[in-house]
Amino acid sequence: LSGEPITAGAIEGLSQHFPACMLHLHRTLRQNKHLKHFGRLQYTLFLKGVGLSVEEALTFWRTAFTNTPADKFDKEYRYNVRHAYGLEGGRKAYRAKSCQQILTEHPPGSGEAHGCPYRHFSTDNLSLFLQQQMGIKDSAVLRGVKQDVDATKYHIACNRVFEYAHKEELKKMKERMGASASVMETIIHPNEYFVRSWELKN
Ligand code: SF4
């Protein structure tokens, strides 16, 4: 981002720039001190895309799993984090999942926090999450999100929330760029959401 390496301790502050899917994973991890396999995979690859090194990723997960003894962590979870970084097994360099992948692969079952809240939450849970976790109080935005979701346009709902959450910054950017301001491209990747949010707020 600013050229400085990203540390495990910085993730909490950076989570204000996360899209709903990653914020939900982050908050669930903080609450349960654990995430199930697909949640860990989705979040690990996203954080890798944010710029967390494998050492910092291991520190992040080890400190987040406070109820897990160190030897159990090393035995059961360390390998998967290193695997996601291409350091174990077939040594494949995995990339962060796109919205399309998150929306279509492995729908979350009970007790799982991966997936896309716009697609996988009930209408009521999504509305509560947007209000309580993302601070979206405007009823017109909430109604718009519901219409997008009803029309199965999940990423449009996500972009609607992004535009609302960054409306002041987007307005200033348009004023600065004047007539040359092009229409913002639709976000189709969680890491794109994060980078755009960070850039607008910094
Ligand atoms: Fe995440 Fe994409 Fe869903 Fe937004 S649309 S919450 S970025 S998966």
Tab-separated table of C-alpha atoms and ligand atoms in Angstrom:
chain	number	residue	atom	x	y	z
A	1	LEU	CA	0.000	0.000	0.000
A	2	SER	CA	2.205	2.825	1.275
A	3	GLY	CA	5.319	0.725	0.593
A	4	GLU	CA	5.634	-0.313	4.265
A	5	PRO	CA	5.406	-4.068	4.982
A	6	ILE	CA	2.013	-5.000	6.433
A	7	THR	CA	2.143	-6.573	9.877
A	8	ALA	CA	-0.300	-8.949	11.550
A	9	GLY	CA	-1.124	-6.190	14.046
A	10	ALA	CA	-2.205	-3.808	11.260
A	11	ILE	CA	-5.065	-6.018	10.046
A	12	GLU	CA	-7.511	-4.844	12.707
A	13	GLY	CA	-7.186	-1.227	11.542
A	14	LEU	CA	-7.212	-2.148	7.860
A	15	SER	CA	-10.466	-4.094	8.307
A	16	GLN	CA	-12.367	-0.794	7.976
A	17	HIS	CA	-11.584	-1.099	4.235
A	18	PHE	CA	-12.801	-4.683	3.882
A	19	PRO	CA	-15.841	-5.692	1.822
A	20	ALA	CA	-18.695	-7.457	3.631
A	21	CYS	CA	-17.348	-10.969	2.920
A	22	MET	CA	-13.961	-10.313	4.534
A	23	LEU	CA	-15.321	-8.191	7.355
A	24	HIS	CA	-17.668	-11.033	8.249
A	25	LEU	CA	-14.752	-13.491	8.279
A	26	HIS	CA	-12.675	-11.102	10.369
A	27	ARG	CA	-15.407	-10.469	12.941
A	28	THR	CA	-16.297	-14.167	13.143
A	29	LEU	CA	-12.632	-15.005	13.709
A	30	ARG	CA	-12.424	-12.435	16.507
A	31	GLN	CA	-15.628	-13.707	18.082
A	32	ASN	CA	-15.024	-17.469	17.798
A	33	LYS	CA	-11.204	-17.368	17.881
A	34	HIS	CA	-11.481	-19.881	15.075
A	35	LEU	CA	-12.594	-20.202	11.453
A	36	LYS	CA	-13.439	-23.363	9.575
A	37	HIS	CA	-11.417	-24.567	6.596
A	38	PHE	CA	-12.994	-22.647	3.677
A	39	GLY	CA	-13.212	-19.489	5.771
A	40	ARG	CA	-9.517	-19.719	6.621
A	41	LEU	CA	-8.687	-20.322	2.971
A	42	GLN	CA	-10.807	-17.407	1.679
A	43	TYR	CA	-9.431	-15.035	4.311
A	44	THR	CA	-5.782	-16.214	4.102
A	45	LEU	CA	-5.701	-15.662	0.326
A	46	PHE	CA	-7.342	-12.252	0.680
A	47	LEU	CA	-4.806	-11.187	3.332
A	48	LYS	CA	-2.009	-12.489	1.155
A	49	GLY	CA	-3.411	-10.253	-1.622
A	50	VAL	CA	-3.469	-7.340	0.834
A	51	GLY	CA	0.276	-7.858	1.279
A	52	LEU	CA	0.719	-9.971	4.413
A	53	SER	CA	3.916	-12.077	4.240
A	54	VAL	CA	3.712	-15.743	5.209
A	55	GLU	CA	5.513	-15.025	8.527
A	56	GLU	CA	3.034	-12.257	9.378
A	57	ALA	CA	0.134	-14.456	8.246
A	58	LEU	CA	1.274	-17.201	10.647
A	59	THR	CA	1.563	-14.639	13.460
A	60	PHE	CA	-1.892	-13.319	12.600
A	61	TRP	CA	-3.559	-16.739	12.674
A	62	ARG	CA	-1.651	-18.002	15.702
A	63	THR	CA	-2.623	-14.961	17.775
A	64	ALA	CA	-6.222	-15.056	16.499
A	65	PHE	CA	-6.628	-18.721	17.512
A	66	THR	CA	-6.141	-17.839	21.174
A	67	ASN	CA	-8.018	-20.919	22.384
A	68	THR	CA	-5.836	-23.273	20.355
A	69	PRO	CA	-2.645	-24.571	22.023
A	70	ALA	CA	0.551	-23.768	20.080
A	71	ASP	CA	1.373	-27.417	19.327
A	72	LYS	CA	-2.144	-28.042	17.984
A	73	PHE	CA	-1.895	-24.883	15.851
A	74	ASP	CA	1.436	-26.013	14.420
A	75	LYS	CA	0.099	-29.489	13.709
A	76	GLU	CA	-3.288	-28.609	12.244
A	77	TYR	CA	-3.208	-25.081	10.815
A	78	ARG	CA	0.350	-23.997	10.040
A	79	TYR	CA	0.574	-26.270	6.991
A	80	ASN	CA	-2.573	-24.817	5.392
A	81	VAL	CA	-1.359	-21.224	5.759
A	82	ARG	CA	2.006	-22.156	4.230
A	83	HIS	CA	0.202	-24.158	1.540
A	84	ALA	CA	-1.838	-21.091	0.551
A	85	TYR	CA	1.472	-19.284	0.072
A	86	GLY	CA	2.753	-22.062	-2.200
A	87	LEU	CA	5.312	-23.293	0.336
A	88	GLU	CA	3.939	-26.794	0.884
A	89	GLY	CA	2.567	-29.679	-1.198
A	90	GLY	CA	2.404	-28.930	-4.911
A	91	ARG	CA	3.873	-25.458	-4.229
A	92	LYS	CA	1.206	-23.808	-6.338
A	93	ALA	CA	0.906	-20.026	-5.984
A	94	TYR	CA	-2.767	-19.592	-5.108
A	95	ARG	CA	-4.446	-16.299	-5.871
A	96	ALA	CA	-7.085	-14.534	-3.819
A	97	LYS	CA	-10.569	-15.601	-4.809
A	98	SER	CA	-12.645	-13.318	-7.027
A	99	CYS	CA	-16.279	-12.451	-6.296
A	100	GLN	CA	-17.301	-14.893	-9.018
A	101	GLN	CA	-15.458	-17.741	-7.264
A	102	ILE	CA	-16.757	-16.765	-3.825
A	103	LEU	CA	-20.311	-16.535	-5.134
A	104	THR	CA	-20.257	-19.919	-6.843
A	105	GLU	CA	-17.810	-22.244	-5.047
A	106	HIS	CA	-18.555	-24.142	-1.822
A	107	PRO	CA	-21.671	-22.414	-0.448
A	108	PRO	CA	-21.240	-22.067	3.350
A	109	GLY	CA	-22.960	-24.586	5.575
A	110	SER	CA	-23.998	-24.120	9.185
A	111	GLY	CA	-21.220	-22.680	11.357
A	112	GLU	CA	-19.200	-21.570	8.310
A	113	ALA	CA	-18.425	-17.906	7.640
A	114	HIS	CA	-17.013	-17.944	4.104
A	115	GLY	CA	-18.942	-16.962	0.981
A	116	CYS	CA	-20.589	-13.647	0.125
A	117	PRO	CA	-23.043	-12.115	2.626
A	118	TYR	CA	-25.062	-10.567	-0.231
A	119	ARG	CA	-25.677	-14.030	-1.584
A	120	HIS	CA	-25.507	-16.303	1.438
A	121	PHE	CA	-27.164	-14.315	4.261
A	122	SER	CA	-30.922	-14.208	4.778
A	123	THR	CA	-32.509	-10.826	3.968
A	124	ASP	CA	-32.832	-9.959	7.661
A	125	ASN	CA	-29.297	-11.004	8.570
A	126	LEU	CA	-27.843	-9.058	5.665
A	127	SER	CA	-29.753	-5.932	6.631
A	128	LEU	CA	-28.602	-6.258	10.265
A	129	PHE	CA	-25.002	-6.881	9.218
A	130	LEU	CA	-24.963	-3.845	6.928
A	131	GLN	CA	-26.402	-1.639	9.640
A	132	GLN	CA	-24.461	-2.920	12.631
A	133	GLN	CA	-21.121	-3.925	11.140
A	134	MET	CA	-20.812	-1.634	8.130
A	135	GLY	CA	-22.676	1.393	9.454
A	136	ILE	CA	-25.177	1.591	6.565
A	137	LYS	CA	-28.180	3.364	8.079
A	138	ASP	CA	-29.665	4.959	4.959
A	139	SER	CA	-32.942	3.182	4.220
A	140	ALA	CA	-32.746	4.001	0.486
A	141	VAL	CA	-29.380	2.194	0.298
A	142	LEU	CA	-30.722	-0.768	2.264
A	143	ARG	CA	-33.747	-0.934	-0.049
A	144	GLY	CA	-31.470	-0.729	-3.088
A	145	VAL	CA	-29.354	-3.584	-1.737
A	146	LYS	CA	-32.464	-5.707	-1.246
A	147	GLN	CA	-33.566	-5.039	-4.835
A	148	ASP	CA	-30.107	-5.961	-6.166
A	149	VAL	CA	-30.067	-9.150	-4.108
A	150	ASP	CA	-33.603	-10.079	-5.200
A	151	ALA	CA	-32.392	-9.661	-8.793
A	152	THR	CA	-29.347	-11.874	-7.922
A	153	LYS	CA	-27.018	-8.932	-8.702
A	154	TYR	CA	-24.889	-9.513	-5.622
A	155	HIS	CA	-21.792	-7.614	-6.676
A	156	ILE	CA	-23.957	-4.647	-7.678
A	157	ALA	CA	-25.279	-4.605	-4.102
A	158	CYS	CA	-21.673	-4.664	-2.876
A	159	ASN	CA	-20.739	-1.765	-5.186
A	160	ARG	CA	-23.768	0.161	-3.973
A	161	VAL	CA	-22.524	-0.198	-0.390
A	162	PHE	CA	-19.002	0.804	-1.441
A	163	GLU	CA	-20.278	3.955	-3.139
A	164	TYR	CA	-22.365	4.872	-0.132
A	165	ALA	CA	-19.555	4.212	2.369
A	166	HIS	CA	-17.158	6.350	0.290
A	167	LYS	CA	-19.576	8.965	-1.007
A	168	GLU	CA	-17.660	11.936	0.404
A	169	GLU	CA	-14.330	10.773	-0.998
A	170	LEU	CA	-15.853	9.915	-4.375
A	171	LYS	CA	-17.455	13.361	-4.548
A	172	LYS	CA	-14.135	15.056	-3.829
A	173	MET	CA	-12.384	12.872	-6.393
A	174	LYS	CA	-14.930	13.843	-9.057
A	175	GLU	CA	-14.550	17.518	-8.173
A	176	ARG	CA	-10.758	17.221	-8.492
A	177	MET	CA	-10.907	15.414	-11.796
A	178	GLY	CA	-13.680	17.592	-13.213
A	179	ALA	CA	-15.149	16.628	-16.565
A	180	SER	CA	-12.462	13.989	-17.116
A	181	ALA	CA	-13.741	11.898	-14.198
A	182	SER	CA	-14.690	8.572	-15.661
A	183	VAL	CA	-17.429	6.414	-14.244
A	184	MET	CA	-15.974	4.100	-11.610
A	185	GLU	CA	-15.556	0.554	-12.856
A	186	THR	CA	-17.590	-2.070	-11.055
A	187	ILE	CA	-15.647	-3.897	-8.351
A	188	ILE	CA	-15.525	-7.631	-9.035
A	189	HIS	CA	-12.807	-8.718	-6.604
A	190	PRO	CA	-12.583	-8.310	-2.788
A	191	ASN	CA	-8.962	-7.139	-3.028
A	192	GLU	CA	-10.001	-4.472	-5.511
A	193	TYR	CA	-12.611	-3.278	-3.004
A	194	PHE	CA	-9.935	-3.090	-0.328
A	195	VAL	CA	-7.361	-1.209	-2.452
A	196	ARG	CA	-9.897	1.306	-3.740
A	197	SER	CA	-11.203	1.937	-0.249
A	198	TRP	CA	-7.706	2.378	1.161
A	199	GLU	CA	-6.687	4.732	-1.653
A	200	LEU	CA	-9.798	6.866	-1.278
A	201	LYS	CA	-9.375	7.221	2.481
A	202	ASN	CA	-5.613	7.891	2.439
B	1	SF4	FE1	-17.082	-9.965	-1.213
B	1	SF4	FE2	-17.468	-9.792	-3.826
B	1	SF4	FE3	-19.500	-10.458	-2.171
B	1	SF4	FE4	-18.531	-7.973	-2.225
B	1	SF4	S1	-19.601	-9.063	-3.932
B	1	SF4	S2	-19.011	-9.160	-0.409
B	1	SF4	S3	-16.350	-8.331	-2.557
B	1	SF4	S4	-17.659	-11.652	-2.599
